[in-house]
CSV table of C-alpha atoms in Angstrom, one decimal:
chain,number,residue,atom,x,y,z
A,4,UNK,CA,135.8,43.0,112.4
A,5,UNK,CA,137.2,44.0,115.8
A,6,UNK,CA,139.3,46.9,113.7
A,7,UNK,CA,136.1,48.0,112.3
A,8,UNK,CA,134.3,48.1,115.7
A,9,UNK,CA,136.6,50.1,117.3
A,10,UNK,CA,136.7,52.7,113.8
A,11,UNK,CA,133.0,52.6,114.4
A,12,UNK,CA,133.3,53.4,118.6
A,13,UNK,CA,135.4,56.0,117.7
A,14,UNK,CA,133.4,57.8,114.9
A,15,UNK,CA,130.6,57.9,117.3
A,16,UNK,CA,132.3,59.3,120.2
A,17,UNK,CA,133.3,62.1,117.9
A,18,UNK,CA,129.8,62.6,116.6
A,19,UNK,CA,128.4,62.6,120.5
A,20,UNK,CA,131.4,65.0,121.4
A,21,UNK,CA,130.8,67.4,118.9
A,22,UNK,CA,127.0,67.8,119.8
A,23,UNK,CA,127.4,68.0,123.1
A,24,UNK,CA,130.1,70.8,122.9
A,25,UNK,CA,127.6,72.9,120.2
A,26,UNK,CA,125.4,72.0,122.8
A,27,UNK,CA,127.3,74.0,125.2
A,28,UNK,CA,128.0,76.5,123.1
A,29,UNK,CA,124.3,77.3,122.4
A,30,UNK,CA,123.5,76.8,125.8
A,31,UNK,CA,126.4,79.4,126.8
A,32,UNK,CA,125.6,81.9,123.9
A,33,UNK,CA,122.1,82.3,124.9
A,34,UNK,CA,123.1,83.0,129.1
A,35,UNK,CA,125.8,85.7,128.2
A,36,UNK,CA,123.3,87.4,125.6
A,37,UNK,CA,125.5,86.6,122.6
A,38,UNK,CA,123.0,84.8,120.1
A,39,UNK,CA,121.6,86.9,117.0
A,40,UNK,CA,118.0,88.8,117.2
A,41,UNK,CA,115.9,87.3,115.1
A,42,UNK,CA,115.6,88.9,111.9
A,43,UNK,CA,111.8,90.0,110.8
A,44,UNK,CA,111.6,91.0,107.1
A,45,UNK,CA,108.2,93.8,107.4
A,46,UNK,CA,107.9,94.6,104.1
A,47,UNK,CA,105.8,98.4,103.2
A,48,UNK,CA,103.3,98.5,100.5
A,49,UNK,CA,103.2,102.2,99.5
A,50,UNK,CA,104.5,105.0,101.1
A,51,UNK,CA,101.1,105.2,103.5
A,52,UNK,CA,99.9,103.5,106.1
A,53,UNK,CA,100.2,102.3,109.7
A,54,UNK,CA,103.3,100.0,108.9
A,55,UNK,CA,104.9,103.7,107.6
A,56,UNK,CA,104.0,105.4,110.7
A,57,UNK,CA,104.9,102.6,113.3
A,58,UNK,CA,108.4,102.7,111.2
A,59,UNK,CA,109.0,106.7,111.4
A,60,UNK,CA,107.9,106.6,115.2
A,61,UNK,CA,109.9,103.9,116.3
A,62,UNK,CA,106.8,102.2,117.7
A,63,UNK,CA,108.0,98.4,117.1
A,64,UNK,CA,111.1,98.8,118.9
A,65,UNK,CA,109.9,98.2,122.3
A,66,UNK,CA,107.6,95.3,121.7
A,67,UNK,CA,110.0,93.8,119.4
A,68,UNK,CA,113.3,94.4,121.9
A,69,UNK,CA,111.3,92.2,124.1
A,70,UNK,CA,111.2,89.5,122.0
A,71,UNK,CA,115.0,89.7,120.8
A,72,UNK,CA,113.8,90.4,117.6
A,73,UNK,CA,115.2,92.6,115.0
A,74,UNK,CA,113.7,94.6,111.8
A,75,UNK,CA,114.6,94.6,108.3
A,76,UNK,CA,112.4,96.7,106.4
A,77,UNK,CA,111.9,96.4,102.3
A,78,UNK,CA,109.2,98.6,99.8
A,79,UNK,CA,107.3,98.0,97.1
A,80,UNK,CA,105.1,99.8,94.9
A,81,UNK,CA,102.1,97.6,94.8
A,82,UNK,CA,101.4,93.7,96.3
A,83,UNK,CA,102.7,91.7,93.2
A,84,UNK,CA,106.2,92.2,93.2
A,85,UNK,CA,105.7,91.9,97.3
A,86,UNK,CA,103.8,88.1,96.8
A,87,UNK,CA,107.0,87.6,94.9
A,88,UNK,CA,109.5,88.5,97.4
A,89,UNK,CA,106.8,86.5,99.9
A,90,UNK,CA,107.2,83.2,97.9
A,91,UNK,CA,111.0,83.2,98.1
A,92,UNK,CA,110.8,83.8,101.9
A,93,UNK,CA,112.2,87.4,102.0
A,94,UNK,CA,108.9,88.9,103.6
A,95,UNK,CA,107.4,87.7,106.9
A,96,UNK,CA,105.1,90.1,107.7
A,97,UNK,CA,103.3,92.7,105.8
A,98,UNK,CA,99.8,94.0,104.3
A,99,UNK,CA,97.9,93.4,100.8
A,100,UNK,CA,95.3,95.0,98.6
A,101,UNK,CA,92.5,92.6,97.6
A,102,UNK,CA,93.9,92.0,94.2
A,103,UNK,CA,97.5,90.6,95.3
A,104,UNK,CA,95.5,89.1,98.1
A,105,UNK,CA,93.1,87.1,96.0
A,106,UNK,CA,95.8,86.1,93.4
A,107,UNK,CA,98.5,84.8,96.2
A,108,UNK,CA,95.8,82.4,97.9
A,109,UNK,CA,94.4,81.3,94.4
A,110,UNK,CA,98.3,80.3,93.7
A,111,UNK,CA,98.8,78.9,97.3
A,112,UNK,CA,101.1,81.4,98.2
A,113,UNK,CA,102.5,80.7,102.0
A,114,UNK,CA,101.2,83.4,103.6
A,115,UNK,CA,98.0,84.0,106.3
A,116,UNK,CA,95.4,86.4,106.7
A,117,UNK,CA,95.3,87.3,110.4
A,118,UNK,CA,93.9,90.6,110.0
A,119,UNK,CA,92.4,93.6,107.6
A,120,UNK,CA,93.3,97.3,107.4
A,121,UNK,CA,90.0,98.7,106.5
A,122,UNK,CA,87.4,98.2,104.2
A,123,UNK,CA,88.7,100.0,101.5
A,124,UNK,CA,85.5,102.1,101.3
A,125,UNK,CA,87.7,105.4,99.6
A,126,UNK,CA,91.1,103.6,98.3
A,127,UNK,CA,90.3,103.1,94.7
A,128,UNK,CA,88.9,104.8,91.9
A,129,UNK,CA,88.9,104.8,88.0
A,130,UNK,CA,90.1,108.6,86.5
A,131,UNK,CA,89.5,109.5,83.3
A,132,UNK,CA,91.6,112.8,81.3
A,133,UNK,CA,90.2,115.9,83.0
A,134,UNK,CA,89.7,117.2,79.4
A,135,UNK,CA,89.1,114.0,77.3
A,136,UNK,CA,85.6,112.9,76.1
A,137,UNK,CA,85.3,109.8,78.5
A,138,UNK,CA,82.9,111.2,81.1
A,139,UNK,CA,80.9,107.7,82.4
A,140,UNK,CA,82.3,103.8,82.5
A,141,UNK,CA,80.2,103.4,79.4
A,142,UNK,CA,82.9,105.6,77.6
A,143,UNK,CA,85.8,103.2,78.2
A,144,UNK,CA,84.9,101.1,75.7
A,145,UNK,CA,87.8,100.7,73.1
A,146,UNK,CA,90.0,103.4,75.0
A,147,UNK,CA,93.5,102.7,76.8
A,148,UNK,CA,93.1,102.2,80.7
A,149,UNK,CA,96.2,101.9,82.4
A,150,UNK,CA,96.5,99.5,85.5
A,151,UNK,CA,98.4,97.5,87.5
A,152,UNK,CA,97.8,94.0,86.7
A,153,UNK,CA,97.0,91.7,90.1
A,154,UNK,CA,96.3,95.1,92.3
A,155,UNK,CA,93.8,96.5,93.9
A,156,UNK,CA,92.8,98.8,91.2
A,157,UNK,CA,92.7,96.0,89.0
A,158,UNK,CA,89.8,94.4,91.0
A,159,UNK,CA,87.9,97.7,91.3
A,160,UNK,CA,88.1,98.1,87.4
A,161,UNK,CA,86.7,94.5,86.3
A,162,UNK,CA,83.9,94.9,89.3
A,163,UNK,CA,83.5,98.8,87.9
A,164,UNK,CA,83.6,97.1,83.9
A,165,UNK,CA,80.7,94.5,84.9
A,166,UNK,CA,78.7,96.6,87.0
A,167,UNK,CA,78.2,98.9,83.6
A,168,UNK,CA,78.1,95.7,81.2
A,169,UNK,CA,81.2,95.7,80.6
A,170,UNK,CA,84.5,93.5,80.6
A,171,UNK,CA,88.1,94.2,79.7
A,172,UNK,CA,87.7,92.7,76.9
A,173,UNK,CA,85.8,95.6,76.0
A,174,UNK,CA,88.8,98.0,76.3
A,175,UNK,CA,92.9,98.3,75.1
A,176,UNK,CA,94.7,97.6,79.4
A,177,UNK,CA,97.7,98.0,79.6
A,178,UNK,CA,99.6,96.7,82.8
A,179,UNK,CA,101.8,99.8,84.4
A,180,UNK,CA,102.9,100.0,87.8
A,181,UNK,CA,102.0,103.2,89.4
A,182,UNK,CA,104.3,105.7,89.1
A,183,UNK,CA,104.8,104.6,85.4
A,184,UNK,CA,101.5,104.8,84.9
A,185,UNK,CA,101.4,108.2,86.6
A,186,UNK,CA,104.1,109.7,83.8
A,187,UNK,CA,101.9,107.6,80.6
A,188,UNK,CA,98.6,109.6,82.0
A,189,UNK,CA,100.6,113.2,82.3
A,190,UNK,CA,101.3,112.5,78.9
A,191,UNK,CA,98.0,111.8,78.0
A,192,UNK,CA,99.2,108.3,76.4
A,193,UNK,CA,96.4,106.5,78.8
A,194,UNK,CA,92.8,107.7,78.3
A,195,UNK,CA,91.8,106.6,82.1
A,196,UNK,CA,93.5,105.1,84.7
A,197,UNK,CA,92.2,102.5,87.9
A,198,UNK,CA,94.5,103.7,90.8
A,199,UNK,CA,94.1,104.1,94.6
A,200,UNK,CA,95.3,106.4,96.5
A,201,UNK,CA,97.4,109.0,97.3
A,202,UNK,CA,97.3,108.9,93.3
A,203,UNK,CA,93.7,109.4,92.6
A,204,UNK,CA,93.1,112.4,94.6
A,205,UNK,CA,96.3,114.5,93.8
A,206,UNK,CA,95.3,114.3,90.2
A,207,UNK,CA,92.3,115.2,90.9
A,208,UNK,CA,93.4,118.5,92.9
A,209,UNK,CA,96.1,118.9,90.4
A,210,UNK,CA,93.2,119.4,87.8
A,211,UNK,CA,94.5,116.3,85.5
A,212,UNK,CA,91.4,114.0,86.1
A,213,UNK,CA,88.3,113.3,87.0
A,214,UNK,CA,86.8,110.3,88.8
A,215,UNK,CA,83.9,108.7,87.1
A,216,UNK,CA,80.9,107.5,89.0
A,217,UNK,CA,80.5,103.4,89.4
A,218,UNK,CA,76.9,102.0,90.5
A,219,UNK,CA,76.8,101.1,93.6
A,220,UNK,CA,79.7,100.8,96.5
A,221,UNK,CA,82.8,99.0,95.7
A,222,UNK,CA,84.9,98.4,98.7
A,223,UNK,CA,88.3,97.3,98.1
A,224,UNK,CA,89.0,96.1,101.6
A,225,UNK,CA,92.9,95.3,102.0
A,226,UNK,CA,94.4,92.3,104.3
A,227,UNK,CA,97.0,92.0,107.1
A,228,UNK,CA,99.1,88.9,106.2
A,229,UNK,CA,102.1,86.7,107.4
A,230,UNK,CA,104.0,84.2,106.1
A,231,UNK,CA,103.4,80.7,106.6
A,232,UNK,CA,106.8,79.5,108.3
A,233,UNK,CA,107.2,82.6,110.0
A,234,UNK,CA,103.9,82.8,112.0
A,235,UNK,CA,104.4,78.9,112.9
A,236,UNK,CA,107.7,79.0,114.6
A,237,UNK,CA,107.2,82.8,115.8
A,238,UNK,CA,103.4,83.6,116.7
A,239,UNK,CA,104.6,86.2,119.6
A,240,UNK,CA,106.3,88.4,116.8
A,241,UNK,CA,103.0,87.7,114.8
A,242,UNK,CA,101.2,89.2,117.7
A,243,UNK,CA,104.0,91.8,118.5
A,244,UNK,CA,103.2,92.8,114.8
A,245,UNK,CA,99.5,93.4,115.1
A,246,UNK,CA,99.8,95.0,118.7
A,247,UNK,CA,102.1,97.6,117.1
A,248,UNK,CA,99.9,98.1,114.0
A,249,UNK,CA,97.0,99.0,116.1
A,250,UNK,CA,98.9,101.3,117.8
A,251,UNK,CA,100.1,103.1,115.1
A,252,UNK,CA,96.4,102.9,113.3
A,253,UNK,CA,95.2,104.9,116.8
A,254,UNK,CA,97.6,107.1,116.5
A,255,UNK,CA,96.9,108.2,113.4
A,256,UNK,CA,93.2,108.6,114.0
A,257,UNK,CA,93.9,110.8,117.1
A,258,UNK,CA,97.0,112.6,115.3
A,259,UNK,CA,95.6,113.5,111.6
A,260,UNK,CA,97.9,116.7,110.9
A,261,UNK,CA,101.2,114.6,112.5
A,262,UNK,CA,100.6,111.6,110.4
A,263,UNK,CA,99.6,114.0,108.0
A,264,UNK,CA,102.8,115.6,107.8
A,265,UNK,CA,105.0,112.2,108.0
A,266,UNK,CA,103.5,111.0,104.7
A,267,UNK,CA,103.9,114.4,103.1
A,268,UNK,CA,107.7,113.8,103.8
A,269,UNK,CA,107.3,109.9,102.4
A,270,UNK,CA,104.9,110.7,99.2
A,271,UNK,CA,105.6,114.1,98.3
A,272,UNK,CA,102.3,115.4,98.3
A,273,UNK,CA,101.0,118.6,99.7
A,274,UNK,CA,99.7,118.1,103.7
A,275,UNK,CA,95.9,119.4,102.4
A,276,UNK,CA,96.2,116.4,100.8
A,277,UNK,CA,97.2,113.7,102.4
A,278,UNK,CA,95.0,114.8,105.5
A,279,UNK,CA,91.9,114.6,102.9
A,280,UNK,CA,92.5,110.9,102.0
A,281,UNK,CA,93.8,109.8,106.0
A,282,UNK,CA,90.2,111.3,107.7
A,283,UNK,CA,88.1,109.5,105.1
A,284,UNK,CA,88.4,106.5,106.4
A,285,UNK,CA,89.6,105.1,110.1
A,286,UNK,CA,91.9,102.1,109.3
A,287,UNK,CA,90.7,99.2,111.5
A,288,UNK,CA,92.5,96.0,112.2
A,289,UNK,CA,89.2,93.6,113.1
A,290,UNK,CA,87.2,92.3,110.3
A,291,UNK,CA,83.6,93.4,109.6
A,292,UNK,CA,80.7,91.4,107.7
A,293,UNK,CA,80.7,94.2,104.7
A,294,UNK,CA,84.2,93.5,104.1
A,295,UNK,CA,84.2,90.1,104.1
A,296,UNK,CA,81.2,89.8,101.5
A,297,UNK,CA,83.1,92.3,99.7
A,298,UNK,CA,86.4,90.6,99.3
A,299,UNK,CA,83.9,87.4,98.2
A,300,UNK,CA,82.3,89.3,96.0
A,301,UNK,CA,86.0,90.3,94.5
A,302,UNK,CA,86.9,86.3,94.5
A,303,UNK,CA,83.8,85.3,93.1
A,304,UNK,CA,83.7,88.2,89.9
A,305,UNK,CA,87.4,87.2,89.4
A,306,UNK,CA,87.0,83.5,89.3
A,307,UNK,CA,83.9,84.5,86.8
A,308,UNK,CA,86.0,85.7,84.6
A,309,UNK,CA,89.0,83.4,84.5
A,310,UNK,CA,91.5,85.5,86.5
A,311,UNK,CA,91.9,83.0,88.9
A,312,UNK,CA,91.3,79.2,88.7
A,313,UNK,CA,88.4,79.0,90.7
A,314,UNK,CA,86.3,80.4,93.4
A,315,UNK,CA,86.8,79.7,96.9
A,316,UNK,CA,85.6,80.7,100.3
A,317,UNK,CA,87.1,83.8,102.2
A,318,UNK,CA,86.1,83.1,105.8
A,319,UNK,CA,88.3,80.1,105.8
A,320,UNK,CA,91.3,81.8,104.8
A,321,UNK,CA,91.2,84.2,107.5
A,322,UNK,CA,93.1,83.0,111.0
A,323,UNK,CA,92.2,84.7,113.9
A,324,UNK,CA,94.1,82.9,116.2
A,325,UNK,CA,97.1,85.4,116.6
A,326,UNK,CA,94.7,88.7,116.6
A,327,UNK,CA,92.7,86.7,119.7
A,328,UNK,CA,95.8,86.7,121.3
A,329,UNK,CA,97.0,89.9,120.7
A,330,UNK,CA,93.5,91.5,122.1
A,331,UNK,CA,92.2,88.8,124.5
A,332,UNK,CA,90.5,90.4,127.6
């Protein structure tokens, strides 16, 4: 027993050693300046936007050098494959259409809302073949309509579909991520296609489609989010992160043919262009009342039609705690 006590004496004294000298260690890493930034995962959703600008400029380097904090940057075409990359903790911080928004909270997704990008009041529309015979939503019925399942553009279409009596039962969708969908309607393989933009307007310009006309205004308002685990043990990046957006959003606003030409560069697309769909609409961070009931609208239709288990209330999901902060007089 004795034996045993002083095996036991000794194990601990070991233990307490050890902890104390990582304790050091940490202690001493963090005085000289030798510990890690922080890593931030920002992931971009599309080739435009803010988050595109803010990375081209620079403009989250001096907020984030601050905060010791460092990023890594990933893309995606479109916010499914993003909300997958979310769930497995390889995105902290990013933005999301109303589709991939509405999906990743019905799933319980670990992500936020802290903010929104704009109300979405130009971003989607649903083309038809510039010389096919579909010339109102009426004529979808029993064509092919290419989307992207979970996106933006597959909100607008349903809302579109039920506004005009319709549902997709009603026509042949086919799930296609942008830029495949791009090539199946320049080959003439989709008869119509729900797509935001920079799409929608270059094929329009290009002479390849038409937009048909929807009753009434659908917004398609799209959401600032950040991960669950992230935001809790880091809310000054969170608010880094929306500080810098805003500033890049401004600075797009009071610098349309510069902006203009950075996402020429990222999307290909003639200047004209892209200066057409950035003045339509000012991005703004705060949420208004229309976008709100628009986005509940979206949950509501959605739930109506069994794309997501149920319906739930939008105004609770959103946290302004970390955009308060950011702003507060």
């Amino acid at each position: 027993m004795k034996e045993y006590r002083k095996h036991l004496t000794a194990v601990l004294l070991a233990i307490i050693s050890i902890a104390v000298l990582a304790g050091c260690n940490s202690d001493d890493g963090k005085a000289s300046g030798k510990s890690d930034p922080l890593k931030v995962h920002i992931a971009l959703n599309g080739k435009m936007g803010p988050l595109v600008i803010a990375k081209e400029k620079g403009l989250f380097n001096e907020e984030f050098s601050k905060l010791d904090a460092q990023i890594e940057w990933s893309e995606f075409q479109s916010g499914p494959p993003l909300l997958e990359s979310l769930a497995s903790n390889r995105v902290d911080l990013s933005v999301l259409g109303d589709g991939a928004l509405i999906a990743g909270i019905d799933k319980n997704l670990p992500f936020e809302v802290i903010a929104q990008t704009g109300r979405g009041e130009s971003s989607v529309r649903i083309l038809a073949q510039a010389e096919g015979n579909i010339k109102q939503i009426e004529d979808l019925k029993g064509k092919t309509v290419g989307v992207a399942s979970g996106t933006t553009g597959h909100v607008y279409l349903i809302k579109a579909l039920k506004a005009h009596g319709l549902t997709t039962d009603d026509i042949k969708l086919i799930n296609l991520q942008p830029d495949d969908a791009q090539a199946a309607f320049e080959t003439k393989k989709l008869d119509a296609w729900a797509i935001w933009n920079p799409y929608y307007l270059n094929n329009i310009e290009k002479g390849n489609a038409v937009a048909l006309k929807v009753k009434g205004k659908i917004l398609a308002p799209g959401a600032i989010i950040a991960r669950n685990g992230f935001a809790k043990a880091h809310p000054e990046i969170v608010e880094a992160y929306l500080k810098v957006y805003k500033k890049a959003a401004d600075w797009q606003i009071e610098n349309p043919d510069e902006a203009s030409e950075i996402y020429s560069k990222e999307t290909k697309l003639p200047v004209s262009t892209v200066r057409t769909i950035i003045t339509a609409e000012k991005p703004n961070i705060f949420f208004t009342e229309d976008a709100i009931k628009a986005q509940q609208e979206s949950i509501d239709t959605l739930a109506g039609v069994g794309y997501i288990k149920k319906s739930f209330n939008f105004k609770n999901q959103i946290n302004n705690e970390y955009i308060d902060e950011a702003f507060k007089k």
